[in-house]
CSV table of C-alpha atoms and ligand atoms in Angstrom, one decimal:
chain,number,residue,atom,x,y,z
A,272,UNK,CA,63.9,78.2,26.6
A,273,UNK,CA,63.0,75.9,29.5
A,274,UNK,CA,62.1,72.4,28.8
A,275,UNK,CA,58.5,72.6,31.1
A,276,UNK,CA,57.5,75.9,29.3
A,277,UNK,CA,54.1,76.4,29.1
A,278,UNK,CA,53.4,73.3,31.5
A,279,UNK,CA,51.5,73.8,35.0
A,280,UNK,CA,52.6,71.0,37.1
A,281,UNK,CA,50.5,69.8,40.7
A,282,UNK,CA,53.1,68.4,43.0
A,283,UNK,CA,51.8,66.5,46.1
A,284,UNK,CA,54.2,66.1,49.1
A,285,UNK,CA,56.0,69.3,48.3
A,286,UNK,CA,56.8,70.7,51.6
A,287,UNK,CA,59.7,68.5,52.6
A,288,UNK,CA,62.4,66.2,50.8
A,289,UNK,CA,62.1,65.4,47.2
A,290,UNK,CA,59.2,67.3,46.6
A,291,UNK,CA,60.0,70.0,47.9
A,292,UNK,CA,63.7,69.9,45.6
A,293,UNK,CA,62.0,68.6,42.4
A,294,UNK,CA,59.2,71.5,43.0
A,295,UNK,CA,62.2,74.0,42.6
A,296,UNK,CA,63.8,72.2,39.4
A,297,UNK,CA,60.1,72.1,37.4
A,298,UNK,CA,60.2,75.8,37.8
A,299,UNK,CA,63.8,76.2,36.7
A,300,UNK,CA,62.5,74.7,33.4
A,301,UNK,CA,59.8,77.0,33.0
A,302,UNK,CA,56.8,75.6,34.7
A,303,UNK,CA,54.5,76.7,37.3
A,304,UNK,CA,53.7,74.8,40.1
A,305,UNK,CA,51.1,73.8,42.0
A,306,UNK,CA,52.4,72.6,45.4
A,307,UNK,CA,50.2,70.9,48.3
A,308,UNK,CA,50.8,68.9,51.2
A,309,UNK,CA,49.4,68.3,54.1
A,310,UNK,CA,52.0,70.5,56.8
A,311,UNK,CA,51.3,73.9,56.1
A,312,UNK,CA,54.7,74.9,57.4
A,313,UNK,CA,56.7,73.0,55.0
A,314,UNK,CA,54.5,74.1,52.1
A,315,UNK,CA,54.6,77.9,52.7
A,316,UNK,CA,58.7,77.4,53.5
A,317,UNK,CA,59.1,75.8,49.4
A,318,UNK,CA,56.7,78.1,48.1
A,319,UNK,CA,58.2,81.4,49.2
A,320,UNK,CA,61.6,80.1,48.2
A,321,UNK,CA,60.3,79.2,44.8
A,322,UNK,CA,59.0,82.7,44.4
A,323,UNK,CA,62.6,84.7,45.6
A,324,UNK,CA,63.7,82.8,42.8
A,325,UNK,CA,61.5,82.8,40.0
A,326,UNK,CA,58.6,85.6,40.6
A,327,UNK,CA,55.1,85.5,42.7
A,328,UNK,CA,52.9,83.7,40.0
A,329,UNK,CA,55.3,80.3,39.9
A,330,UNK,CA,54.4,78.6,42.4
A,331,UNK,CA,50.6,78.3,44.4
A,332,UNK,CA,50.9,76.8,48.1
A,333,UNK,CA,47.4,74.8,48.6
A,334,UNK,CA,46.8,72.8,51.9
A,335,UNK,CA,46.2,69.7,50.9
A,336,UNK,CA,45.6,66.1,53.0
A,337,UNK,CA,45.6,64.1,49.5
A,338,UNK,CA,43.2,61.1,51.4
A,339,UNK,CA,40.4,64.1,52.0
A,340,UNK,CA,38.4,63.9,48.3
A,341,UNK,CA,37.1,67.1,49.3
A,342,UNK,CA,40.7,68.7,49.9
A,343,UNK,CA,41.9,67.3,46.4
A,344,UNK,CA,38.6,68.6,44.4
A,345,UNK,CA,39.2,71.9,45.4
A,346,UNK,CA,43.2,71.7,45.3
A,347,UNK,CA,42.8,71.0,41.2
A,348,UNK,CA,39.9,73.5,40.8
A,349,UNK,CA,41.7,76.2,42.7
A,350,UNK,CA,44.9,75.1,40.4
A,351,UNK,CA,42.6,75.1,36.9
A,352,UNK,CA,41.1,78.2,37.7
A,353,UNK,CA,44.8,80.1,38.8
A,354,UNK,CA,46.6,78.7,35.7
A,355,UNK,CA,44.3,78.0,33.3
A,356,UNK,CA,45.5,74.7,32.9
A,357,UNK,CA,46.5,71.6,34.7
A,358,UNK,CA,49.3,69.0,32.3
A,359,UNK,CA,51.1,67.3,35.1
A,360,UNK,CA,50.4,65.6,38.0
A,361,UNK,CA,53.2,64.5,39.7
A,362,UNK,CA,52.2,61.6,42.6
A,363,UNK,CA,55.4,62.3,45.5
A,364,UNK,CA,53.3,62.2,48.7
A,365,UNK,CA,53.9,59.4,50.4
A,366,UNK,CA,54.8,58.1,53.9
A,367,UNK,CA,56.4,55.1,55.8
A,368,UNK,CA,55.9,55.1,59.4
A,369,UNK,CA,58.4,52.9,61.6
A,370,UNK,CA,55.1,51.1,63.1
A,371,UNK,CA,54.8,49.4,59.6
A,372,UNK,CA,56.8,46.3,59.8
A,373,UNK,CA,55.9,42.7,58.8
A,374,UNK,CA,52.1,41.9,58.4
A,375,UNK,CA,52.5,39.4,61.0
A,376,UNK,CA,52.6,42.4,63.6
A,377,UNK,CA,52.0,45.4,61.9
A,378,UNK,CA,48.2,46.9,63.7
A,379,UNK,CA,45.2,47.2,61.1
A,380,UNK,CA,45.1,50.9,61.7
A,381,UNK,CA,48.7,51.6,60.7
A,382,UNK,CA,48.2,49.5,57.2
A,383,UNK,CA,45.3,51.6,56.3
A,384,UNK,CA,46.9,54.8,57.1
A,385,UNK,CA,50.0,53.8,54.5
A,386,UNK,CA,47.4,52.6,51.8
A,387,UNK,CA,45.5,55.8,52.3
A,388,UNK,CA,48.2,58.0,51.7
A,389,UNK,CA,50.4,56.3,49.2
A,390,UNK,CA,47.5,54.8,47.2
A,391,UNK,CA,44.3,56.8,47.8
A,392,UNK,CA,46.5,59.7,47.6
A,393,UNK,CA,47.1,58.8,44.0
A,394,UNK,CA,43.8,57.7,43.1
A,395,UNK,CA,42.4,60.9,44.1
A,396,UNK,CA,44.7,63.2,42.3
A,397,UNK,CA,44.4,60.9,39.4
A,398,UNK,CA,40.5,61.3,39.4
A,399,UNK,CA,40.3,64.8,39.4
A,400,UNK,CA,43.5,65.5,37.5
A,401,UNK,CA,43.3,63.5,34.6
A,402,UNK,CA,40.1,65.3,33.4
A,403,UNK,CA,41.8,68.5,33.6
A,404,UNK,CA,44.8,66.8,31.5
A,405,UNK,CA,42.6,65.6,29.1
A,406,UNK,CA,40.9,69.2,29.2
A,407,UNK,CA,44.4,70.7,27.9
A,408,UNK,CA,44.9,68.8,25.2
A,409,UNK,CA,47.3,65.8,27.0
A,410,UNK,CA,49.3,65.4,29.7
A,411,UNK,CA,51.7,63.5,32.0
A,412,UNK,CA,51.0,61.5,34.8
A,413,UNK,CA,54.4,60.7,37.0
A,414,UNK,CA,54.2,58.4,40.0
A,415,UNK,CA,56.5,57.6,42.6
A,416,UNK,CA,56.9,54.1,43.5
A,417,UNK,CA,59.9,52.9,45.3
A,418,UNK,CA,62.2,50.3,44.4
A,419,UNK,CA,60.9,47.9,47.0
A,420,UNK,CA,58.0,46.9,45.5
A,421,UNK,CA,60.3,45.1,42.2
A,422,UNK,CA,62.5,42.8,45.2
A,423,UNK,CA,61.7,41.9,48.5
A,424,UNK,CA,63.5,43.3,51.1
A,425,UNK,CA,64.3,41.4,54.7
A,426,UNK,CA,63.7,44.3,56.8
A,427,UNK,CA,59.7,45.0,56.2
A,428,UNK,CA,57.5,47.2,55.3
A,429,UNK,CA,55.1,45.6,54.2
A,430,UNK,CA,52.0,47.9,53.7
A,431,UNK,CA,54.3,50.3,52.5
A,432,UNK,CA,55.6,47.9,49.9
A,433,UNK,CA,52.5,46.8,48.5
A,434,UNK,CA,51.2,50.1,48.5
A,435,UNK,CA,54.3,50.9,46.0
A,436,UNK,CA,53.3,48.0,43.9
A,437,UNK,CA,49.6,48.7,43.3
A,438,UNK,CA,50.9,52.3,42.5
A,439,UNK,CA,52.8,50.7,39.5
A,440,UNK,CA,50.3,48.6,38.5
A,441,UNK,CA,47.9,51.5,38.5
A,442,UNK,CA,50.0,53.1,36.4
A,443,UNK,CA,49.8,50.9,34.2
A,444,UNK,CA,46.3,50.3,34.1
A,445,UNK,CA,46.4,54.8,33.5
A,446,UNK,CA,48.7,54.1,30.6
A,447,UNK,CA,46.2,51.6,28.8
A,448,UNK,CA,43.2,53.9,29.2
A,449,UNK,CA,44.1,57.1,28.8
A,450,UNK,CA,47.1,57.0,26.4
A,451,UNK,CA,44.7,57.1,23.1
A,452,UNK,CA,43.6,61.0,25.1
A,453,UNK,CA,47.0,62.0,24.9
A,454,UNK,CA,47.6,61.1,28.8
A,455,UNK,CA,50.8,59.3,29.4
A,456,UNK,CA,51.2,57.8,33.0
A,457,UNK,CA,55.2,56.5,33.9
A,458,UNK,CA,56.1,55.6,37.3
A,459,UNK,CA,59.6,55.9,39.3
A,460,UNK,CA,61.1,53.4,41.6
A,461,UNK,CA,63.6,55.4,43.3
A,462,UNK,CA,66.0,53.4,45.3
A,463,UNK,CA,67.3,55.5,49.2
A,464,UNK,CA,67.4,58.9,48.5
A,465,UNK,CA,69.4,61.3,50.9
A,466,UNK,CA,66.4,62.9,52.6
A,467,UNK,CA,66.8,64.5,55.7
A,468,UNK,CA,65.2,61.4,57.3
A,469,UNK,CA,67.1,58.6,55.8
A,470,UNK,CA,70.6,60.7,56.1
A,471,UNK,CA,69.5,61.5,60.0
A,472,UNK,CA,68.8,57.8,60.4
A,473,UNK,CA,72.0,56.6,59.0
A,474,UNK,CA,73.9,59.1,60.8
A,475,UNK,CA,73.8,57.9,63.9
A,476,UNK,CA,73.9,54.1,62.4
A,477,UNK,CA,76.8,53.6,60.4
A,478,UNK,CA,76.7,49.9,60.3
A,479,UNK,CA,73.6,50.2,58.9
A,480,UNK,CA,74.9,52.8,56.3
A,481,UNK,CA,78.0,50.4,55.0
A,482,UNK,CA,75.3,47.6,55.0
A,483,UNK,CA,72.9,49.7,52.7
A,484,UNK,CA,76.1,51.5,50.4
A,485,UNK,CA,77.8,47.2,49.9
A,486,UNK,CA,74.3,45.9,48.2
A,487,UNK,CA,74.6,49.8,45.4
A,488,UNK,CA,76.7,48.9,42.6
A,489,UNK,CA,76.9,52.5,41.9
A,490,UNK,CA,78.5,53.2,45.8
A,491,UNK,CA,76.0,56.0,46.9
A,492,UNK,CA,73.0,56.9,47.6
A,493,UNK,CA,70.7,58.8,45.0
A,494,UNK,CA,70.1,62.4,45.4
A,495,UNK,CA,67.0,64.4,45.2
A,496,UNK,CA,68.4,65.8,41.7
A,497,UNK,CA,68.0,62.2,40.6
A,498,UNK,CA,65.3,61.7,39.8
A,499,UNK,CA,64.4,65.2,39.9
A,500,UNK,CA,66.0,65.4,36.5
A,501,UNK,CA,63.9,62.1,35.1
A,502,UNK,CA,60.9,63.6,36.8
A,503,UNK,CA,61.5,66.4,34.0
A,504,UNK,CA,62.2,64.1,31.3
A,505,UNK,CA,58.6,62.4,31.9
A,506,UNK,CA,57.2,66.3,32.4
A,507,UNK,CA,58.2,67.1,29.1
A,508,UNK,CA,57.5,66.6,25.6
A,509,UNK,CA,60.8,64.8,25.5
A,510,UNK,CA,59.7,61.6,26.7
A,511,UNK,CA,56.3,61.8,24.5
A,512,UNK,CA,56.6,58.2,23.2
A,513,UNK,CA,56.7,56.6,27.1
A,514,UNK,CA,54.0,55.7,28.9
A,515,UNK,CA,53.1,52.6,31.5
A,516,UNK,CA,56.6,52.3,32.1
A,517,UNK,CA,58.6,51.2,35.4
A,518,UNK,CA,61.7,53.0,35.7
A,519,UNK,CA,64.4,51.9,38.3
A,520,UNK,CA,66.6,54.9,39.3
A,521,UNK,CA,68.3,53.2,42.0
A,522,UNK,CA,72.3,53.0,41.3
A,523,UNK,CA,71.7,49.6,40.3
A,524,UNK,CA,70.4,47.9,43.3
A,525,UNK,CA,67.4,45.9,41.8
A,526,UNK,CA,70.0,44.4,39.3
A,527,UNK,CA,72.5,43.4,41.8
A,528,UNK,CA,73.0,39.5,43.2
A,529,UNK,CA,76.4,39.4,44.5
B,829,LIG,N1,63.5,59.0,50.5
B,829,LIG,C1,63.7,57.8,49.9
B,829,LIG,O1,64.7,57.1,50.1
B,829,LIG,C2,62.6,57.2,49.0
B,829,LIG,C3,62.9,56.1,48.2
B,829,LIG,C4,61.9,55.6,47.3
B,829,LIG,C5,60.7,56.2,47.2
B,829,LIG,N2,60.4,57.3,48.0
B,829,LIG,C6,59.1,57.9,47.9
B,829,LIG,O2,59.3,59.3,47.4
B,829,LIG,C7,58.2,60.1,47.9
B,829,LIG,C8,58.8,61.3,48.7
B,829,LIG,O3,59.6,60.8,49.7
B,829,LIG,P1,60.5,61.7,50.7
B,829,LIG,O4,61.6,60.9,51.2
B,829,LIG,O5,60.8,63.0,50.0
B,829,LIG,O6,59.4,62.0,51.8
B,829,LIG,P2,59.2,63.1,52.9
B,829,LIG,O7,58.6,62.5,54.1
B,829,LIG,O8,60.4,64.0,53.0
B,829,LIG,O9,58.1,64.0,52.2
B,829,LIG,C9,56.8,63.6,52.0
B,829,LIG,C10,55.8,64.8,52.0
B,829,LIG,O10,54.5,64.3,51.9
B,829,LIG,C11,53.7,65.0,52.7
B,829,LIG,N3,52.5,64.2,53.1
B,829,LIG,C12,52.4,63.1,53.9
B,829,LIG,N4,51.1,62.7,54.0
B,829,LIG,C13,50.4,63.6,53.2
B,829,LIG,C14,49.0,63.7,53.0
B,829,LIG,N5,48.1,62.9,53.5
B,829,LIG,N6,48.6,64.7,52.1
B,829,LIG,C15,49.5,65.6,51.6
B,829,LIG,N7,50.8,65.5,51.8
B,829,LIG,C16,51.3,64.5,52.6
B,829,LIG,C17,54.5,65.2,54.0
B,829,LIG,O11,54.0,66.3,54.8
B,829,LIG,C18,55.9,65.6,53.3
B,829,LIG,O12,56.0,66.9,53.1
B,829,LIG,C19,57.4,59.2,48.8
B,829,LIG,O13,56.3,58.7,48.0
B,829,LIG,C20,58.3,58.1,49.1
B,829,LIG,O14,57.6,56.9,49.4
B,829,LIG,C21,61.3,57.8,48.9
């Protein structure tokens, strides 16, 4: 018996990095998934793995841009009207260009693109998901932050930061409202995860990498896995009595002075 039986879960952001792992461990505990992003390769690459492993009908591949309204109505209607149901919406998409540095020289264009995806995104998915949560009797909403929005950090990203931190207090806000509907909303502050991108990165800068591993009390860097397996804890009935909460998953970074 899986511990996401019975739950359909919409994961946005699926076709590469955590997404695309943490698409593949909601189906191992039963669920189906509804995957979208916004790359149509990457999508179609998770989705056809998830079906080799687990049968056709566990996982639908919808092409998504999660800042298009239009793209996001239809993305939970197709979903509803495929599964029946809709009980988690889990907020992953998310992006952090290099051009996005300090606000004293990052360009107007590149701060809106960072809100758009990483808060619109979330706003969106919220607006037409938590009806259909509501619709099936309660839900859970899961949003990834990042731990950079609870300390500041001296190498900026500043929209993307604040964009984390409205996404937490969002949740919050989704907590208040809708908890009394049987909608709980949590968000996740990962700290680095080895992606592709960050590994790649650090890779070819090792003094960058021993910089980043000295300030983790834990001495590595968090795995998809991570908080793929907390990502199920909020999924599932498990965790029923949590909501508006801020979880650090981070290896101890955002409780570390010296
Ligand atoms: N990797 C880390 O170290 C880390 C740490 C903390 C938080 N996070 C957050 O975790 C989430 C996933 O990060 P990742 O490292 O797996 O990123 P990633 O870049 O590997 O994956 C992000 C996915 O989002 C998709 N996407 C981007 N814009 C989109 C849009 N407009 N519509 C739909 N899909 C879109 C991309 O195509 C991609 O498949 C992000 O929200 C990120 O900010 C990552």
């Amino acid at each position: 018996m899986g511990r996401l039986n019975d739950q359909v879960v919409l994961v946005t952001g699926a076709g590469s990095g955590m997404g695309k792992v943490i698409a593949e461990m909601f189906v191992h505990e039963g669920a189906r998934v509804a995957l979208l992003d916004s790359r149509p390769d990457g999508l179609e690459e998770t989705a056809n793995q998830i079906r080799q492993g687990h049968g056709e009908d566990s996982a639908l591949a919808l092409h998504c841009d999660v800042t298009n309204e239009d793209d996001v109505k239809t993305a939970i209607t197709t979903t509803v009207n495929h599964y029946g149901k809709l009980t988690v919406l889990y907020n992953n998409a998310g992006i952090m260009p290099e051009a996005d540095h300090s606000v004293v020289d990052t360009d107007a264009q590149v701060w809106d693109a960072v809100q758009n995806v990483n808060l619109k995104g979330v706003y969106l998915v919220c607006k037409y998901g938590i009806p259909q949560l509501i619709a099936a009797g309660g839900g859970s909403v899961i949003n990834i932050a990042s731990f950079v929005a609870l300390v500041g950090c001296s190498v900026p990203q500043d929209s993307y930061t604040a964009s984390k931190g409205a996404v937490i207090a969002l949740t919050k806000s989704l907590a208040a409202q809708f908890g009394a509907k049987g909608v709980r909303a949590n968000a996740i502050c990962p700290g680095p995860i080895e992606t592709p991108l960050l590994m790649e990165w650090l890779l070819t800068d090792p003094e960058a990498k021993a910089l980043r591993l000295a300030r983790i009390p834990l001495g590595r860097f968090g795995k998809p896995e991570d908080v793929g397996h907390l990502a199920i804890y909020l999924a599932s009935k498990e965790s029923s009595w949590m909501t508006g909460a801020e979880l650090s998953l981070d290896g101890g970074i955002t409780s570390f002075y010296f």
